[in-house]
CSV table of C-alpha atoms in Angstrom, one decimal:
chain,number,residue,atom,x,y,z
A,1,ASN,CA,0.0,0.0,0.0
A,2,LEU,CA,3.0,2.3,0.3
A,3,PRO,CA,4.4,3.1,-3.2
A,4,ARG,CA,8.2,2.9,-3.5
A,5,LEU,CA,9.4,5.6,-6.0
A,6,THR,CA,12.2,3.4,-7.4
A,7,GLU,CA,13.2,3.7,-11.1
A,8,ILE,CA,15.3,1.0,-12.8
A,9,TYR,CA,17.0,1.7,-16.1
A,10,ILE,CA,18.2,-1.2,-18.2
A,11,ILE,CA,20.6,-0.2,-21.0
A,12,GLY,CA,22.2,-2.5,-23.6
A,13,ALA,CA,22.4,-3.5,-27.2
A,14,LYS,CA,19.7,-5.8,-28.6
A,15,PRO,CA,21.1,-8.9,-30.4
A,16,GLU,CA,19.7,-9.0,-34.0
A,17,SER,CA,18.1,-12.4,-33.4
A,18,VAL,CA,16.1,-11.3,-30.4
A,19,HIS,CA,12.7,-9.8,-31.1
A,20,ARG,CA,10.9,-10.1,-27.7
A,21,LEU,CA,11.4,-8.9,-24.2
A,22,ASN,CA,9.8,-10.6,-21.2
A,23,TRP,CA,9.5,-8.5,-18.1
A,24,SER,CA,8.4,-9.7,-14.7
A,25,LEU,CA,9.0,-9.0,-11.0
A,26,LYS,CA,8.4,-11.3,-8.0
A,27,SER,CA,5.0,-10.7,-6.4
A,28,GLU,CA,6.6,-9.5,-3.1
A,29,PHE,CA,7.9,-6.4,-4.9
A,30,GLY,CA,4.3,-5.4,-5.6
A,31,SER,CA,2.9,-3.7,-8.7
A,32,ASN,CA,5.2,-1.9,-11.1
A,33,ILE,CA,4.9,0.3,-14.2
A,34,LEU,CA,7.0,-0.7,-17.2
A,35,ARG,CA,7.8,2.1,-19.7
A,36,ILE,CA,9.4,1.0,-22.9
A,37,LYS,CA,10.2,2.5,-26.3
A,38,THR,CA,10.8,-0.2,-28.9
A,39,ASN,CA,12.3,2.1,-31.5
A,40,ASP,CA,13.2,5.8,-32.1
A,41,ARG,CA,10.0,6.5,-34.0
A,42,GLU,CA,7.4,5.1,-31.6
A,43,LYS,CA,6.2,6.8,-28.5
A,44,ILE,CA,7.0,5.5,-25.0
A,45,LYS,CA,4.5,2.8,-24.0
A,46,ALA,CA,3.6,2.2,-20.3
A,47,TYR,CA,2.2,-0.9,-18.8
A,48,TRP,CA,0.8,-1.3,-15.2
A,49,LEU,CA,1.7,-4.7,-14.1
A,50,LYS,CA,0.0,-6.0,-10.9
A,51,SER,CA,1.8,-8.1,-8.3
A,52,GLY,CA,3.7,-10.9,-10.1
A,53,GLU,CA,2.3,-10.1,-13.5
A,54,ASN,CA,4.6,-10.4,-16.5
A,55,LYS,CA,4.6,-8.7,-19.9
A,56,ASN,CA,5.9,-10.1,-23.2
A,57,ILE,CA,6.7,-7.3,-25.6
A,58,LYS,CA,7.6,-7.7,-29.3
A,59,PHE,CA,10.1,-5.3,-30.7
A,60,SER,CA,12.1,-5.4,-33.9
A,61,LYS,CA,13.7,-3.1,-36.4
A,62,ASN,CA,12.8,-3.8,-40.0
A,63,SER,CA,15.8,-3.3,-42.3
A,64,LYS,CA,13.4,-1.5,-44.7
A,65,ASP,CA,12.6,1.1,-42.1
A,66,ASN,CA,12.6,4.7,-43.3
A,67,TYR,CA,15.7,6.4,-41.8
A,68,PHE,CA,14.6,9.9,-43.1
A,69,PRO,CA,12.8,10.9,-39.9
A,70,THR,CA,15.9,10.2,-37.8
A,71,PHE,CA,18.2,11.9,-40.4
A,72,SER,CA,16.0,15.0,-40.6
A,73,THR,CA,15.7,15.3,-36.9
A,74,PHE,CA,19.5,15.3,-36.4
A,75,VAL,CA,19.9,17.8,-39.3
A,76,ASN,CA,17.7,20.1,-37.3
A,77,ILE,CA,19.6,19.4,-34.1
A,78,GLY,CA,22.9,20.2,-35.8
A,79,PHE,CA,21.6,23.4,-37.3
A,80,VAL,CA,20.3,24.8,-34.0
A,81,HIS,CA,23.5,23.8,-32.3
A,82,ILE,CA,25.1,26.5,-34.4
A,83,LEU,CA,22.1,28.9,-34.6
A,84,PRO,CA,20.9,30.0,-32.1
A,85,TYR,CA,22.4,27.8,-29.4
A,86,GLY,CA,26.1,27.6,-30.5
A,87,LEU,CA,27.2,31.2,-30.0
A,88,ASP,CA,30.8,30.2,-29.4
A,89,HIS,CA,31.0,28.2,-32.6
A,90,LEU,CA,29.2,30.9,-34.4
A,91,LEU,CA,31.6,33.6,-33.3
A,92,PHE,CA,34.6,31.4,-34.4
A,93,ILE,CA,33.1,31.2,-37.9
A,94,LEU,CA,32.5,34.9,-38.0
A,95,GLY,CA,36.1,35.4,-36.9
A,96,LEU,CA,37.2,33.5,-40.0
A,97,PHE,CA,34.9,35.6,-42.1
A,98,LEU,CA,36.2,39.0,-40.8
A,99,LEU,CA,39.8,38.4,-41.8
A,100,SER,CA,38.9,38.3,-45.5
A,101,THR,CA,35.5,38.6,-47.2
A,102,ARG,CA,36.9,37.2,-50.4
A,103,ILE,CA,34.9,34.0,-51.1
A,104,ARG,CA,37.8,31.9,-52.2
A,105,LEU,CA,39.8,32.5,-49.0
A,106,LEU,CA,36.7,32.1,-46.9
A,107,LEU,CA,35.8,28.8,-48.4
A,108,PHE,CA,39.3,27.6,-48.0
A,109,GLN,CA,39.3,28.4,-44.3
A,110,VAL,CA,35.8,27.0,-43.7
A,111,THR,CA,36.6,23.8,-45.6
A,112,LEU,CA,39.7,23.2,-43.4
A,113,PHE,CA,37.6,23.8,-40.3
A,114,THR,CA,34.8,21.4,-41.6
A,115,VAL,CA,37.2,18.6,-42.5
A,116,ALA,CA,38.8,18.8,-39.1
A,117,HIS,CA,35.7,18.9,-37.0
A,118,SER,CA,34.0,16.2,-39.1
A,119,PHE,CA,36.9,13.9,-38.4
A,120,THR,CA,36.9,14.3,-34.6
A,121,LEU,CA,33.1,14.3,-34.5
A,122,ALA,CA,33.0,10.9,-36.2
A,123,LEU,CA,36.0,9.5,-34.2
A,124,VAL,CA,34.6,10.5,-30.8
A,125,THR,CA,31.1,9.3,-31.7
A,126,PHE,CA,32.2,5.8,-32.7
A,127,ARG,CA,35.2,5.4,-30.3
A,128,ALA,CA,34.4,6.3,-26.7
A,129,GLU,CA,38.0,6.1,-25.7
A,130,PHE,CA,38.8,9.3,-27.6
A,131,GLN,CA,36.2,11.3,-25.7
A,132,ILE,CA,37.7,14.3,-23.8
A,133,ALA,CA,36.0,15.9,-20.8
A,134,PRO,CA,34.1,19.1,-21.4
A,135,ALA,CA,36.1,20.7,-18.7
A,136,ILE,CA,39.1,20.5,-21.0
A,137,ILE,CA,37.4,21.0,-24.4
A,138,GLU,CA,35.2,24.0,-23.6
A,139,PRO,CA,38.1,26.3,-22.4
A,140,LEU,CA,40.1,25.3,-25.5
A,141,ILE,CA,37.1,26.4,-27.7
A,142,ALA,CA,37.0,29.7,-25.9
A,143,ALA,CA,40.8,30.1,-26.4
A,144,SER,CA,40.4,29.4,-30.1
A,145,ILE,CA,37.9,32.3,-30.4
A,146,ILE,CA,40.4,34.6,-28.6
A,147,PHE,CA,43.2,33.6,-30.8
A,148,VAL,CA,41.3,34.2,-34.0
A,149,ALA,CA,40.1,37.6,-32.7
A,150,ILE,CA,43.6,38.7,-31.8
A,151,GLU,CA,45.0,37.6,-35.1
A,152,ASN,CA,42.2,39.4,-37.0
A,153,PHE,CA,43.1,42.6,-35.1
A,154,PHE,CA,46.8,42.5,-36.0
A,155,THR,CA,46.9,41.1,-39.5
A,156,ASP,CA,45.0,41.8,-42.7
A,157,ARG,CA,45.9,38.6,-44.7
A,158,LEU,CA,45.9,34.9,-44.4
A,159,SER,CA,49.2,34.0,-42.7
A,160,LYS,CA,51.2,30.8,-43.5
A,161,TRP,CA,50.4,29.3,-40.1
A,162,ARG,CA,46.7,30.2,-40.0
A,163,PRO,CA,45.5,27.1,-42.0
A,164,THR,CA,47.3,24.8,-39.6
A,165,ILE,CA,45.8,26.7,-36.6
A,166,ILE,CA,42.3,26.6,-38.1
A,167,PHE,CA,42.6,22.8,-38.7
A,168,THR,CA,43.8,22.3,-35.1
A,169,PHE,CA,40.9,24.3,-33.7
A,170,GLY,CA,38.5,22.4,-36.0
A,171,LEU,CA,39.6,19.2,-34.3
A,172,ILE,CA,38.9,20.7,-30.9
A,173,HIS,CA,35.5,22.0,-32.0
A,174,GLY,CA,34.6,18.6,-33.4
A,175,VAL,CA,35.0,17.1,-29.9
A,176,GLY,CA,32.7,19.8,-28.6
A,177,PHE,CA,30.1,18.9,-31.3
A,178,SER,CA,30.3,15.3,-30.2
A,179,GLY,CA,29.3,16.2,-26.7
A,180,ALA,CA,26.2,17.9,-28.0
A,181,LEU,CA,25.4,14.8,-30.1
A,182,ARG,CA,25.8,12.4,-27.2
A,183,GLU,CA,23.6,14.5,-25.0
A,184,VAL,CA,20.7,14.1,-27.4
A,185,GLY,CA,21.2,10.3,-27.6
A,186,PHE,CA,20.3,7.9,-30.5
A,187,ALA,CA,19.8,4.2,-31.1
A,188,GLU,CA,22.9,2.1,-31.8
A,189,ALA,CA,21.5,1.1,-35.2
A,190,ASP,CA,20.9,4.7,-36.1
A,191,GLN,CA,24.4,5.9,-35.2
A,192,LEU,CA,25.7,6.5,-38.7
A,193,VAL,CA,22.4,8.2,-39.8
A,194,ALA,CA,22.3,10.4,-36.7
A,195,LEU,CA,26.0,11.4,-37.3
A,196,ALA,CA,25.4,12.2,-41.0
A,197,GLY,CA,22.3,14.3,-40.2
A,198,PHE,CA,24.0,16.2,-37.3
A,199,THR,CA,27.1,16.9,-39.4
A,200,LEU,CA,25.0,18.2,-42.3
A,201,GLY,CA,23.0,20.4,-39.9
A,202,VAL,CA,26.2,21.9,-38.5
A,203,GLU,CA,27.4,22.7,-42.0
A,204,LEU,CA,24.1,24.2,-43.0
A,205,GLY,CA,24.2,26.4,-39.9
A,206,GLN,CA,27.7,27.5,-40.7
A,207,ILE,CA,26.9,28.3,-44.4
A,208,PHE,CA,23.8,30.2,-43.3
A,209,VAL,CA,25.8,32.3,-40.8
A,210,ILE,CA,28.5,33.1,-43.4
A,211,SER,CA,25.9,33.9,-46.1
A,212,ILE,CA,24.1,36.3,-43.9
A,213,ALA,CA,27.4,38.0,-42.9
A,214,TYR,CA,28.4,38.3,-46.5
A,215,VAL,CA,25.1,39.7,-47.6
A,216,LEU,CA,25.0,42.3,-44.8
A,217,ILE,CA,28.7,43.2,-44.6
A,218,GLY,CA,31.0,41.5,-47.1
A,219,HIS,CA,29.1,42.4,-50.3
A,220,TRP,CA,28.6,46.1,-49.4
A,221,PHE,CA,31.7,47.0,-47.3
A,222,GLY,CA,34.3,44.2,-47.8
A,223,ARG,CA,36.4,46.1,-50.4
A,224,LYS,CA,36.1,49.5,-48.7
A,225,TRP,CA,39.4,51.0,-47.6
A,226,TRP,CA,38.0,51.6,-44.1
A,227,TYR,CA,36.6,48.0,-43.7
A,228,ARG,CA,39.3,46.8,-41.3
A,229,ARG,CA,39.3,50.0,-39.2
A,230,ARG,CA,35.6,50.4,-38.9
A,231,ILE,CA,34.2,46.8,-39.1
A,232,ALA,CA,36.8,44.0,-38.9
A,233,ARG,CA,38.8,45.3,-35.9
A,234,PRO,CA,35.9,46.5,-33.7
A,235,CYS,CA,34.0,43.2,-34.4
A,236,SER,CA,37.1,41.2,-33.6
A,237,ILE,CA,37.5,43.1,-30.3
A,238,LEU,CA,33.9,42.2,-29.4
A,239,ILE,CA,34.4,38.6,-30.3
A,240,GLY,CA,37.6,38.5,-28.3
A,241,ILE,CA,35.8,39.9,-25.2
A,242,PHE,CA,33.2,37.1,-25.5
A,243,GLY,CA,36.0,34.6,-25.8
A,244,ILE,CA,37.8,35.9,-22.7
A,245,CYS,CA,34.6,35.9,-20.7
A,246,TRP,CA,33.9,32.3,-21.7
A,247,LEU,CA,37.4,31.2,-20.9
A,248,PHE,CA,37.3,32.5,-17.4
A,249,GLU,CA,33.8,31.2,-16.9
A,250,ARG,CA,34.8,27.7,-18.0
A,251,LEU,CA,38.1,27.7,-16.1
A,252,LEU,CA,36.6,28.8,-12.8
A,253,PRO,CA,35.0,25.4,-11.9
A,254,ILE,CA,38.3,23.6,-12.3
A,255,LEU,CA,40.6,26.1,-10.6
């Protein structure tokens, strides 16, 4: 007569040959509620099992299932991780844009960044041993923003070492992206679909941000003689201030 608010979570991979789950508790444990989700597209089902009652549940994943709902869901998750929820990643991309509004140079930088973060995103998603604690990654992301902002302030062209720096920071940001992907969660069988959708969503978010910046700033003012003094440098200072604030905020818990 006295309910015990106990929750039991059972997590594991389902063997391909298994299509049924039989759940039961001894009668002395009393009644229990079984909540189960048999695949990513169905709603959670709940069963009230009275003392000693068991429940046999059929669940299987048809190889002909349509993966598009999962893919499209993670495209959206990747996009909103950049805009509006990924302000740190967004400012890093804008930092790349501010150095040069020339499309060729901008595409070169963004491609390097994309290749790098896609590599670590896939690596960390599929290999748990390569995961790095957010307490380490998040301050490094903030530091990458500060670095780009400072370099934008003091130089007006793509330096020889900047591609290497961008690639390195891309590797770091990829680990950060993987943390967001793991927080959402996905079925083991949908891992590759979720990763592809999330990666595409991130890229679409980056392209959208750069496109807006080019339409509003680059197209109209990018070739003006006063562009660096009135736009690039002030914006870089603002980006750097955000980066410094994030760096201290993310370092404080571990100091």
